[in-house]
CSV table of C-alpha atoms in Angstrom, one decimal:
chain,number,residue,atom,x,y,z
A,21,MET,CA,29.3,-40.6,12.1
A,22,PRO,CA,27.2,-43.3,13.8
A,23,ASP,CA,27.0,-46.9,12.5
A,24,ALA,CA,23.8,-48.3,11.1
A,25,GLY,CA,21.5,-49.8,13.7
A,26,PRO,CA,20.3,-53.4,13.4
A,27,GLY,CA,16.8,-52.4,12.5
A,28,ARG,CA,17.7,-49.8,9.9
A,29,ALA,CA,17.0,-50.8,6.2
A,30,THR,CA,19.9,-50.9,3.9
A,31,ALA,CA,20.0,-48.9,0.7
A,32,ARG,CA,18.9,-51.9,-1.4
A,33,GLU,CA,16.2,-52.9,1.0
A,34,ALA,CA,14.8,-49.4,0.8
A,35,ILE,CA,14.8,-49.6,-3.1
A,36,ALA,CA,13.1,-53.0,-3.0
A,37,LEU,CA,10.4,-51.5,-0.7
A,38,LEU,CA,9.4,-49.3,-3.7
A,39,THR,CA,10.2,-51.3,-6.8
A,40,GLY,CA,9.3,-54.8,-5.6
A,41,ALA,CA,9.3,-57.4,-8.3
A,42,ALA,CA,9.5,-54.6,-11.0
A,43,GLY,CA,13.2,-54.5,-10.3
A,44,PHE,CA,16.0,-52.0,-10.3
A,45,THR,CA,18.9,-51.5,-12.7
A,46,GLU,CA,22.0,-50.0,-11.0
A,47,HIS,CA,24.2,-47.4,-12.7
A,48,ARG,CA,27.7,-46.3,-11.8
A,49,PRO,CA,29.6,-43.1,-12.7
A,50,PRO,CA,32.9,-43.3,-14.5
A,51,PRO,CA,35.7,-44.3,-12.1
A,52,SER,CA,37.4,-41.3,-10.4
A,53,PRO,CA,39.8,-42.6,-7.7
A,54,LEU,CA,40.6,-40.7,-4.6
A,55,PRO,CA,44.2,-40.1,-3.5
A,56,PRO,CA,45.5,-42.2,-0.7
A,57,ASP,CA,43.5,-41.5,2.5
A,58,GLY,CA,41.3,-39.1,0.5
A,59,PRO,CA,41.8,-35.4,-0.5
A,60,LEU,CA,43.0,-34.4,3.0
A,61,GLY,CA,45.3,-37.4,3.5
A,62,TRP,CA,43.3,-38.2,6.6
A,63,ALA,CA,45.1,-41.1,8.4
A,64,GLY,CA,43.1,-44.2,8.5
A,65,TYR,CA,40.4,-43.0,6.0
A,66,ASP,CA,41.2,-45.7,3.4
A,67,ALA,CA,40.9,-48.4,6.1
A,68,ALA,CA,37.6,-46.9,7.3
A,69,ARG,CA,36.2,-47.1,3.8
A,70,GLU,CA,37.4,-50.7,3.5
A,71,ARG,CA,35.7,-51.7,6.7
A,72,ALA,CA,32.5,-49.9,5.6
A,73,SER,CA,32.5,-51.7,2.2
A,74,ALA,CA,33.1,-55.1,3.9
A,75,ARG,CA,30.2,-54.5,6.3
A,76,THR,CA,27.7,-53.2,3.7
A,77,GLY,CA,28.8,-54.7,0.4
A,78,GLU,CA,28.7,-51.2,-1.1
A,79,GLU,CA,31.5,-49.1,-2.7
A,80,GLU,CA,30.0,-45.8,-1.5
A,81,SER,CA,27.2,-44.4,0.6
A,82,VAL,CA,24.8,-44.0,-2.4
A,83,VAL,CA,23.3,-46.5,-4.8
A,84,TYR,CA,21.5,-45.1,-7.9
A,85,GLY,CA,19.9,-46.4,-11.0
A,86,THR,CA,16.6,-46.8,-12.9
A,87,GLY,CA,13.5,-48.6,-11.5
A,88,VAL,CA,9.8,-48.9,-11.8
A,89,VAL,CA,7.6,-47.9,-8.9
A,90,GLY,CA,4.0,-49.1,-9.5
A,91,ASP,CA,3.7,-48.5,-13.2
A,92,ARG,CA,6.0,-45.5,-13.5
A,93,ALA,CA,9.7,-45.5,-14.5
A,94,CYS,CA,12.0,-43.2,-12.5
A,95,VAL,CA,15.5,-42.7,-11.3
A,96,VAL,CA,16.1,-43.9,-7.8
A,97,ILE,CA,18.8,-42.8,-5.4
A,98,SER,CA,19.2,-44.6,-2.1
A,99,PHE,CA,21.6,-43.8,0.7
A,100,GLU,CA,23.4,-46.6,2.6
A,101,PHE,CA,23.7,-45.3,6.2
A,102,GLY,CA,25.9,-48.3,7.1
A,103,PHE,CA,28.6,-46.8,4.9
A,104,LEU,CA,30.2,-44.1,7.0
A,105,GLY,CA,26.8,-42.9,8.2
A,106,GLY,CA,25.5,-42.3,4.7
A,107,SER,CA,27.8,-39.3,4.6
A,108,LEU,CA,28.6,-37.3,1.5
A,109,GLY,CA,32.1,-37.3,0.1
A,110,ARG,CA,33.5,-36.5,-3.3
A,111,GLN,CA,32.6,-39.9,-4.8
A,112,THR,CA,29.1,-39.7,-3.2
A,113,GLY,CA,28.8,-36.4,-5.1
A,114,ASP,CA,29.9,-38.1,-8.3
A,115,ARG,CA,27.1,-40.6,-7.9
A,116,LEU,CA,24.4,-38.0,-7.0
A,117,ALA,CA,25.4,-35.7,-9.9
A,118,ALA,CA,25.3,-38.7,-12.2
A,119,ALA,CA,21.8,-39.7,-10.9
A,120,TYR,CA,20.4,-36.2,-11.5
A,121,GLU,CA,22.0,-36.2,-15.0
A,122,LEU,CA,20.5,-39.6,-15.7
A,123,ALA,CA,17.0,-38.3,-14.8
A,124,LEU,CA,17.6,-35.2,-17.0
A,125,THR,CA,18.8,-37.2,-20.0
A,126,ARG,CA,16.0,-39.7,-19.9
A,127,ARG,CA,13.4,-37.2,-18.7
A,128,LEU,CA,12.4,-39.2,-15.7
A,129,PRO,CA,11.2,-38.2,-12.3
A,130,LEU,CA,13.8,-38.6,-9.5
A,131,VAL,CA,13.0,-40.4,-6.2
A,132,ALA,CA,15.5,-40.1,-3.4
A,133,LEU,CA,15.5,-42.5,-0.4
A,134,VAL,CA,17.6,-40.4,2.0
A,135,ALA,CA,19.4,-41.6,5.2
A,136,THR,CA,22.5,-39.6,5.9
A,137,GLY,CA,24.4,-37.9,8.7
A,138,GLY,CA,25.7,-35.1,6.4
A,139,SER,CA,29.0,-34.2,4.9
A,140,ARG,CA,32.0,-36.5,5.4
A,141,MET,CA,34.5,-34.9,7.8
A,142,GLN,CA,37.5,-37.0,6.5
A,143,GLU,CA,37.2,-35.1,3.2
A,144,GLY,CA,36.8,-31.6,4.7
A,145,MET,CA,35.8,-28.9,2.3
A,146,VAL,CA,35.9,-31.2,-0.6
A,147,ALA,CA,33.0,-33.1,1.0
A,148,LEU,CA,31.2,-29.9,1.9
A,149,THR,CA,31.2,-28.5,-1.6
A,150,GLN,CA,29.4,-31.6,-2.8
A,151,LEU,CA,26.2,-29.9,-1.5
A,152,GLN,CA,26.8,-27.2,-4.2
A,153,ARG,CA,27.0,-29.9,-6.9
A,154,VAL,CA,23.8,-31.5,-5.7
A,155,ALA,CA,22.0,-28.1,-5.6
A,156,ALA,CA,23.1,-27.3,-9.1
A,157,ALA,CA,22.0,-30.7,-10.4
A,158,SER,CA,18.7,-30.4,-8.7
A,159,THR,CA,18.2,-26.9,-10.2
A,160,ARG,CA,18.8,-28.2,-13.7
A,161,LEU,CA,16.3,-31.0,-13.2
A,162,ARG,CA,13.7,-28.5,-11.9
A,163,ALA,CA,14.3,-26.1,-14.8
A,164,ALA,CA,13.6,-29.1,-17.2
A,165,GLY,CA,10.2,-29.6,-15.6
A,166,LEU,CA,11.0,-32.9,-13.9
A,167,PRO,CA,9.7,-33.7,-10.5
A,168,GLN,CA,11.7,-34.7,-7.5
A,169,ILE,CA,10.4,-36.8,-4.6
A,170,ALA,CA,12.3,-37.4,-1.4
A,171,VAL,CA,11.6,-40.1,1.2
A,172,VAL,CA,13.4,-39.2,4.4
A,173,ARG,CA,14.5,-42.2,6.4
A,174,ASP,CA,16.1,-42.5,9.8
A,175,PRO,CA,18.2,-40.4,10.2
A,176,THR,CA,18.3,-37.6,7.6
A,177,THR,CA,20.4,-34.7,8.9
A,178,GLY,CA,22.9,-32.1,7.8
A,179,GLY,CA,23.6,-31.2,4.3
A,180,GLY,CA,21.8,-34.3,2.9
A,181,TRP,CA,18.6,-33.0,4.5
A,182,ALA,CA,19.3,-29.5,3.3
A,183,THR,CA,19.8,-30.6,-0.4
A,184,VAL,CA,18.4,-33.9,-1.5
A,185,GLY,CA,15.8,-34.0,1.2
A,186,ALA,CA,14.3,-30.6,1.9
A,187,GLY,CA,15.1,-29.5,-1.7
A,188,ALA,CA,12.7,-31.9,-3.3
A,189,ASP,CA,9.3,-30.9,-4.6
A,190,VAL,CA,7.5,-33.4,-2.3
A,191,VAL,CA,8.9,-34.6,1.0
A,192,LEU,CA,7.6,-37.9,2.5
A,193,ALA,CA,9.0,-39.2,5.8
A,194,LEU,CA,8.9,-42.6,7.5
A,195,PRO,CA,7.4,-42.6,11.0
A,196,GLY,CA,9.8,-41.9,13.8
A,197,ALA,CA,12.7,-40.9,11.6
A,198,GLN,CA,15.1,-38.3,12.9
A,199,VAL,CA,15.0,-35.4,10.5
A,200,GLY,CA,16.7,-32.1,10.8
A,201,PHE,CA,19.7,-30.0,9.8
A,202,ALA,CA,21.3,-30.5,13.2
A,203,GLY,CA,22.4,-34.1,14.0
A,204,SER,CA,21.9,-35.5,17.4
A,205,ARG,CA,25.6,-34.9,18.4
A,206,VAL,CA,25.7,-31.2,17.4
A,207,ARG,CA,22.3,-29.8,18.6
A,208,PRO,CA,21.9,-28.0,21.9
A,209,PRO,CA,21.7,-30.4,24.9
A,210,ASP,CA,18.3,-29.0,25.9
A,211,ALA,CA,16.8,-29.1,22.4
A,212,ASP,CA,13.3,-30.6,22.1
A,213,PRO,CA,13.8,-33.9,20.3
A,214,TYR,CA,10.3,-33.7,18.7
A,215,ALA,CA,11.5,-30.8,16.6
A,216,TYR,CA,14.0,-33.1,15.0
A,217,SER,CA,11.5,-35.9,14.2
A,218,ALA,CA,9.5,-36.7,11.1
A,219,GLU,CA,6.3,-35.8,13.0
A,220,GLY,CA,7.8,-32.6,14.3
A,221,GLN,CA,8.9,-31.5,10.9
A,222,PHE,CA,5.4,-32.3,9.6
A,223,ALA,CA,3.9,-30.2,12.3
A,224,ALA,CA,6.2,-27.4,11.3
A,225,GLY,CA,5.2,-27.6,7.6
A,226,GLN,CA,8.6,-29.0,6.4
A,227,VAL,CA,7.3,-32.5,5.5
A,228,ASP,CA,4.3,-33.2,3.3
A,229,ALA,CA,3.3,-36.5,4.8
A,230,VAL,CA,4.5,-39.1,7.3
A,231,VAL,CA,3.9,-42.5,5.5
A,232,PRO,CA,4.2,-45.9,7.1
A,233,ALA,CA,6.7,-48.2,5.3
A,234,ASP,CA,3.9,-50.6,4.1
A,235,GLU,CA,2.1,-47.7,2.4
A,236,LEU,CA,5.1,-46.1,0.9
A,237,ALA,CA,5.1,-47.8,-2.5
A,238,ASP,CA,1.4,-46.9,-3.1
A,239,ALA,CA,2.0,-43.3,-2.0
A,240,VAL,CA,5.0,-42.8,-4.3
A,241,THR,CA,3.2,-44.4,-7.2
A,242,ASP,CA,0.3,-42.0,-6.8
A,243,TRP,CA,2.7,-39.0,-6.5
A,244,LEU,CA,4.5,-40.1,-9.7
A,245,ARG,CA,1.2,-40.4,-11.5
A,246,ALA,CA,0.2,-36.9,-10.4
A,247,LEU,CA,3.6,-35.2,-11.0
A,248,TRP,CA,4.7,-37.0,-14.1
A,249,PRO,CA,5.8,-34.4,-16.7
A,250,HIS,CA,2.6,-33.4,-18.5
A,251,GLU,CA,2.0,-31.3,-21.6
A,252,GLY,CA,-1.2,-29.8,-23.0
A,253,LEU,CA,-3.5,-30.9,-20.2
A,254,PRO,CA,-7.0,-29.3,-20.4
A,255,ALA,CA,-8.2,-26.9,-17.7
A,256,ALA,CA,-9.5,-28.4,-14.6
A,257,PRO,CA,-13.3,-29.0,-15.0
A,258,VAL,CA,-15.5,-26.8,-12.9
A,259,PRO,CA,-16.8,-28.8,-9.9
A,260,GLY,CA,-20.4,-29.7,-9.8
A,261,ALA,CA,-22.6,-27.9,-7.2
A,262,LEU,CA,-23.3,-29.7,-4.0
A,263,SER,CA,-26.5,-29.3,-2.1
A,264,ALA,CA,-26.8,-28.5,1.6
A,265,ALA,CA,-29.9,-30.7,1.7
A,266,GLY,CA,-29.5,-33.4,4.4
A,267,ALA,CA,-26.0,-32.2,5.3
A,268,GLU,CA,-24.8,-31.8,8.8
A,269,PRO,CA,-23.6,-28.3,9.9
A,270,GLY,CA,-20.1,-27.8,8.7
A,271,ALA,CA,-20.3,-30.6,6.2
A,272,GLY,CA,-17.0,-31.0,4.5
A,273,ALA,CA,-15.2,-28.7,6.9
A,274,CYS,CA,-11.4,-28.9,6.7
A,275,LYS,CA,-9.7,-31.3,9.1
A,276,GLY,CA,-7.0,-30.1,11.4
A,277,ALA,CA,-3.3,-30.5,10.9
A,278,GLY,CA,-3.4,-33.8,12.8
A,279,ALA,CA,-0.4,-36.0,13.8
A,280,GLY,CA,0.7,-36.6,10.2
A,281,THR,CA,0.5,-40.4,10.2
A,282,GLY,CA,-2.0,-42.9,8.8
A,283,SER,CA,-4.5,-42.2,6.1
A,284,GLY,CA,-7.5,-40.0,5.5
A,285,GLY,CA,-8.2,-36.4,4.8
A,286,ASP,CA,-5.4,-33.8,4.3
A,287,THR,CA,-3.7,-34.6,7.6
A,288,GLY,CA,-0.5,-36.0,6.3
A,289,SER,CA,-1.1,-39.4,4.8
A,290,GLY,CA,0.6,-40.3,1.6
A,291,GLY,CA,-2.7,-40.1,-0.2
A,292,ASP,CA,-6.4,-40.6,0.5
A,293,THR,CA,-9.1,-42.0,-1.7
A,294,GLY,CA,-12.2,-40.1,-2.1
A,295,SER,CA,-15.3,-40.8,-4.1
A,296,GLU,CA,-15.1,-41.2,-7.8
A,297,ALA,CA,-15.3,-38.0,-9.7
A,298,GLY,CA,-18.8,-37.2,-10.7
A,299,THR,CA,-20.6,-39.1,-8.0
A,300,PRO,CA,-22.6,-37.5,-5.2
A,301,SER,CA,-20.7,-36.7,-2.0
A,302,ALA,CA,-22.2,-37.0,1.5
A,303,ALA,CA,-23.6,-33.5,1.1
A,304,GLY,CA,-25.6,-34.8,-1.9
A,305,ARG,CA,-26.8,-33.2,-5.1
A,306,GLY,CA,-30.2,-31.6,-5.2
A,307,PRO,CA,-32.3,-29.7,-7.7
A,308,ALA,CA,-31.0,-26.4,-8.8
A,309,ALA,CA,-31.2,-23.9,-6.0
A,310,ARG,CA,-32.8,-20.5,-6.4
A,311,LEU,CA,-30.6,-17.4,-6.5
A,312,PRO,CA,-30.6,-15.1,-3.5
A,313,GLY,CA,-33.0,-12.2,-3.8
A,314,THR,CA,-30.9,-9.7,-1.8
A,315,GLY,CA,-27.3,-9.1,-0.9
A,316,ARG,CA,-28.0,-9.8,2.8
A,317,GLU,CA,-29.6,-13.2,1.8
A,318,ALA,CA,-26.5,-14.0,-0.3
A,319,VAL,CA,-24.3,-13.3,2.7
A,320,ALA,CA,-26.5,-15.4,5.0
A,321,ARG,CA,-26.5,-18.3,2.7
A,322,ALA,CA,-22.7,-18.2,2.3
A,323,ARG,CA,-22.3,-18.2,6.1
A,324,ASP,CA,-24.9,-21.0,6.6
A,325,PRO,CA,-23.1,-23.8,8.6
A,326,ARG,CA,-25.0,-26.4,6.6
A,327,ARG,CA,-23.4,-25.3,3.3
A,328,PRO,CA,-20.9,-27.8,1.9
A,329,ARG,CA,-17.3,-26.8,2.5
A,330,ALA,CA,-14.0,-27.5,0.7
A,331,GLU,CA,-13.5,-31.0,2.0
A,332,ALA,CA,-16.9,-32.1,0.6
A,333,TYR,CA,-16.1,-30.6,-2.8
A,334,LEU,CA,-12.6,-32.2,-2.9
A,335,ALA,CA,-13.9,-35.6,-1.9
A,336,ASP,CA,-16.5,-35.4,-4.7
A,337,TYR,CA,-14.0,-34.1,-7.3
A,338,PHE,CA,-11.1,-36.5,-6.8
A,339,ALA,CA,-10.6,-40.2,-6.7
A,340,VAL,CA,-7.2,-39.8,-5.0
A,341,ARG,CA,-5.9,-36.8,-3.1
A,342,LEU,CA,-2.2,-36.2,-2.3
A,343,PRO,CA,-1.8,-33.3,0.2
A,344,LEU,CA,1.1,-30.8,0.2
A,345,HIS,CA,1.6,-29.6,3.7
A,346,GLY,CA,3.0,-26.4,5.1
A,347,ASP,CA,4.8,-23.3,3.8
A,348,ARG,CA,8.4,-24.6,4.1
A,349,SER,CA,9.0,-21.6,6.4
A,350,GLY,CA,8.0,-23.3,9.7
A,351,SER,CA,4.2,-22.8,9.6
A,352,THR,CA,1.0,-24.4,8.5
A,353,ASP,CA,-2.6,-23.2,8.0
A,354,PRO,CA,-5.3,-25.9,8.7
A,355,GLY,CA,-7.8,-23.6,7.1
A,356,LEU,CA,-6.3,-24.0,3.6
A,357,LEU,CA,-5.8,-27.4,1.8
A,358,CYS,CA,-3.2,-27.8,-0.9
A,359,GLY,CA,-2.0,-30.7,-3.0
A,360,PHE,CA,-2.5,-32.7,-6.2
A,361,GLY,CA,-5.2,-35.1,-7.0
A,362,LEU,CA,-6.2,-37.7,-9.6
A,363,ARG,CA,-9.7,-37.6,-11.0
A,364,GLY,CA,-11.7,-40.7,-11.9
A,365,ASP,CA,-10.2,-40.7,-15.4
A,366,GLY,CA,-6.7,-40.3,-14.1
A,367,GLN,CA,-6.2,-36.7,-15.0
A,368,PRO,CA,-4.0,-34.9,-12.4
A,369,VAL,CA,-5.2,-31.5,-11.0
A,370,ALA,CA,-3.5,-29.4,-8.4
A,371,TYR,CA,-5.8,-27.9,-5.8
A,372,VAL,CA,-5.8,-25.0,-3.4
A,373,ALA,CA,-8.9,-24.8,-1.2
A,374,GLN,CA,-9.9,-22.3,1.5
A,375,CYS,CA,-12.0,-23.8,4.3
A,376,GLY,CA,-14.2,-20.8,5.3
A,377,THR,CA,-11.7,-19.4,7.9
A,378,PRO,CA,-9.5,-16.3,7.6
A,379,THR,CA,-6.5,-17.5,5.6
A,380,ARG,CA,-3.2,-17.1,7.3
A,381,PRO,CA,0.2,-16.1,5.8
A,382,ALA,CA,1.3,-19.8,5.9
A,383,GLY,CA,-1.7,-20.7,3.9
A,384,TYR,CA,-0.9,-18.2,1.1
A,385,ARG,CA,2.7,-19.3,1.0
A,386,ALA,CA,1.6,-23.0,0.7
A,387,ALA,CA,-0.8,-21.9,-2.0
A,388,ALA,CA,1.9,-20.1,-4.0
A,389,ARG,CA,4.2,-23.1,-3.6
A,390,THR,CA,1.5,-25.5,-5.0
A,391,ILE,CA,0.6,-23.3,-7.9
A,392,ARG,CA,4.2,-22.8,-9.0
A,393,LEU,CA,4.9,-26.5,-8.8
A,394,ALA,CA,1.9,-27.3,-10.9
A,395,ASP,CA,2.9,-24.7,-13.4
A,396,ARG,CA,6.4,-26.1,-13.7
A,397,LEU,CA,5.1,-29.6,-14.2
A,398,GLY,CA,2.2,-28.7,-16.6
A,399,VAL,CA,-0.6,-29.6,-14.3
A,400,PRO,CA,-3.9,-27.5,-14.3
A,401,VAL,CA,-5.0,-25.9,-11.1
A,402,LEU,CA,-8.3,-25.7,-9.3
A,403,THR,CA,-8.9,-23.2,-6.5
A,404,LEU,CA,-11.9,-23.2,-4.2
A,405,VAL,CA,-12.5,-19.8,-2.7
A,406,ASP,CA,-14.2,-19.6,0.7
A,407,THR,CA,-12.9,-17.1,3.3
A,408,PRO,CA,-14.2,-14.0,5.1
A,409,GLY,CA,-10.8,-12.5,4.3
A,410,ALA,CA,-7.2,-12.8,5.2
A,411,ALA,CA,-6.2,-13.1,8.8
A,412,ASN,CA,-5.7,-9.6,10.2
A,413,ASP,CA,-4.4,-10.2,13.8
A,414,ALA,CA,-1.1,-9.0,14.9
A,415,GLU,CA,0.5,-12.4,14.6
A,416,ALA,CA,-0.5,-12.5,10.9
A,417,GLU,CA,1.1,-9.2,10.3
A,418,ARG,CA,4.3,-10.3,12.0
A,419,ALA,CA,4.2,-13.4,9.8
A,420,GLY,CA,4.1,-11.3,6.6
A,421,ALA,CA,0.5,-11.3,5.6
A,422,GLY,CA,0.9,-8.6,2.9
A,423,ALA,CA,4.0,-10.3,1.3
A,424,ALA,CA,2.3,-13.7,1.4
A,425,ILE,CA,-0.8,-12.4,-0.3
A,426,ALA,CA,1.2,-10.6,-2.9
A,427,ASP,CA,3.2,-13.7,-3.7
A,428,THR,CA,-0.1,-15.7,-4.2
A,429,PHE,CA,-1.4,-13.0,-6.6
A,430,ALA,CA,1.9,-13.3,-8.5
A,431,ALA,CA,1.8,-17.1,-8.7
A,432,ILE,CA,-1.7,-17.0,-10.2
A,433,ALA,CA,-0.7,-14.1,-12.6
A,434,ALA,CA,2.4,-15.9,-13.8
A,435,ALA,CA,0.8,-19.4,-14.2
A,436,ARG,CA,1.1,-20.8,-17.7
A,437,VAL,CA,-1.2,-23.7,-17.0
A,438,PRO,CA,-5.0,-23.0,-16.8
A,439,VAL,CA,-6.4,-22.1,-13.5
A,440,THR,CA,-10.0,-22.7,-12.7
A,441,THR,CA,-11.7,-21.1,-9.7
A,442,LEU,CA,-15.0,-21.9,-8.0
A,443,VAL,CA,-16.3,-19.6,-5.2
A,444,ILE,CA,-18.1,-22.0,-2.9
A,445,GLY,CA,-18.9,-19.6,0.0
A,446,GLU,CA,-17.5,-16.3,1.2
A,447,GLY,CA,-15.4,-14.2,-1.1
A,448,GLY,CA,-13.9,-11.7,1.3
A,449,SER,CA,-11.9,-9.0,-0.3
A,450,GLY,CA,-8.3,-9.4,-1.4
A,451,GLY,CA,-7.7,-12.4,0.8
A,452,ALA,CA,-10.1,-14.3,-1.4
A,453,LEU,CA,-9.3,-12.6,-4.7
A,454,ALA,CA,-5.6,-13.7,-4.4
A,455,LEU,CA,-6.8,-17.2,-5.2
A,456,ALA,CA,-9.3,-16.3,-8.0
A,457,ALA,CA,-8.4,-17.0,-11.6
A,458,PRO,CA,-8.9,-13.9,-13.8
A,459,GLY,CA,-11.3,-14.7,-16.6
A,460,ASN,CA,-12.1,-18.2,-15.3
A,461,THR,CA,-13.9,-17.8,-12.0
A,462,HIS,CA,-17.2,-19.4,-11.4
A,463,VAL,CA,-19.6,-19.1,-8.4
A,464,THR,CA,-22.1,-21.2,-6.6
A,465,VAL,CA,-25.6,-20.1,-5.7
A,466,ASP,CA,-24.5,-20.2,-2.0
A,467,SER,CA,-21.6,-17.7,-2.5
A,468,TYR,CA,-20.9,-14.0,-2.5
A,469,PHE,CA,-17.8,-11.9,-3.4
A,470,SER,CA,-17.3,-8.4,-2.2
A,471,VAL,CA,-14.6,-5.7,-2.0
A,472,ILE,CA,-15.3,-5.9,1.7
A,473,ALA,CA,-17.8,-7.7,4.0
A,474,PRO,CA,-21.0,-5.7,4.6
A,475,GLU,CA,-20.3,-5.2,8.4
A,476,PRO,CA,-17.0,-3.4,8.0
A,477,ALA,CA,-18.3,-1.6,4.9
A,478,ALA,CA,-21.1,-0.1,7.0
A,479,ALA,CA,-18.7,0.8,9.8
A,480,ILE,CA,-16.3,2.5,7.4
A,481,LEU,CA,-19.2,4.5,5.9
A,482,LYS,CA,-20.3,5.4,9.5
A,483,ARG,CA,-23.6,3.7,9.1
A,484,PRO,CA,-25.5,2.1,12.0
A,485,PRO,CA,-25.6,-1.7,12.2
A,486,SER,CA,-29.2,-1.6,11.1
A,487,GLU,CA,-28.1,-0.5,7.6
A,488,THR,CA,-25.7,-3.5,7.1
A,489,GLY,CA,-28.3,-5.3,5.0
A,490,ALA,CA,-28.8,-2.3,2.8
A,491,THR,CA,-25.1,-1.9,2.4
A,492,ALA,CA,-24.9,-5.6,1.3
A,493,ASP,CA,-27.4,-4.8,-1.4
A,494,GLN,CA,-25.5,-1.8,-2.6
A,495,LEU,CA,-22.3,-3.8,-2.9
A,496,ARG,CA,-23.8,-6.0,-5.6
A,497,LEU,CA,-22.2,-9.1,-4.2
A,498,ARG,CA,-24.8,-11.8,-5.2
A,499,PRO,CA,-23.8,-14.5,-7.6
A,500,GLN,CA,-25.9,-13.0,-10.4
A,501,ASP,CA,-24.4,-9.6,-9.7
A,502,LEU,CA,-20.9,-11.1,-10.1
A,503,VAL,CA,-21.8,-12.5,-13.5
A,504,ASP,CA,-23.4,-9.2,-14.6
A,505,LEU,CA,-20.3,-7.3,-13.5
A,506,GLY,CA,-18.1,-9.6,-15.6
A,507,PHE,CA,-16.2,-11.0,-12.6
A,508,ALA,CA,-17.7,-14.5,-12.8
A,509,ARG,CA,-18.2,-16.6,-15.9
A,510,SER,CA,-21.1,-18.7,-14.7
A,511,ILE,CA,-23.2,-19.7,-11.7
A,512,VAL,CA,-22.9,-23.4,-10.8
A,513,GLY,CA,-26.1,-25.0,-9.5
């Protein structure tokens, strides 16, 4: 296990980065001494521990206690990499289990500042089984509806990444951190180092945001405000209609996956600040628009590049947005935005927003992850529907499109928190319906929803292309039709 480098923050420096002047109260578990040279009798282990303690001033590789981040109390765990590479031994497991129990008893969120090389070899299987203890403690905290946030520092590898790190509800990473299950000494010699970096893990959908150290306290504060255990929150308000008047083509289109650093949009910052809720966005608000007269007009208006997209609606709706990134299975979908946000009055709302592109399996998995997390924490959900349909290429099939869509349907169906849906553009078949709230779906005047788009419908019916418009009329897909059919509760705008 490598020693700490000269520029690597200690456990207590990492805590101070978050708590600042608010302070930190350390806790310790009851004493539980190890036998001489540890459970394996590993020659020189006691001496190695003594040297590590003299070098760091710590008794073990983990420090834990209660602290205040911003204005939110929480339990904080911080790894000391200088103590035997931040490795997990039995006494480390004692401290981690006690920290999770402290959060459970006091009903506080848990924030883990992780820097570890994995399990401690000198304790063998006794060390390895601490991962099971951590997983069990994390599961109990999750069942109690308490959030877990991990900040992965350099390095975070092995079992520490696979439990405390990747097992958290939200994973933030410091720029340039080495992050991965395989440490630098055990991975293939020709392995791409980018895959084991914070930025690489963000690109693969395993990390929600890469946050510079000087922005970390603000980012964690916002996340604690959004995820703080809630009870009895009202349904997410229906967003106001945005006008296309004066908007550039593609106004509010979703930004790409990006590099995952810095601020802005949903590209991996700790949080971005939008306009105050209820104020006009760049797309602007105009007088109530007229309803489309025909089905073909409804489709044309939904496909108009000047129509406001998800990004514009989210910027108008939230004061602060906190993206969740990726499906935790190695993929991302830039055409679907997920996360939590704070409205102007401070109310948290989780969001899932389609961006007008065919939604990929990774997008549906990320949506289901977001909805289930919101449900567990008591946070209402807003979904914005806008897709011509689910991605139907061969790669989407190989990636499990059907299973991912089914899981999203199930997440909505099982949600105990209220889910609000606004259809802001195209509602293309089951790929759109998977994100629609039964009984609480609303539509804009620039939207349509259909069992299938008019073009493939005409093809299936063996009609010539010239009859596509008539087919659109027959499908009764206009906003007013959707209200008449009982699918939509109201027309916004």
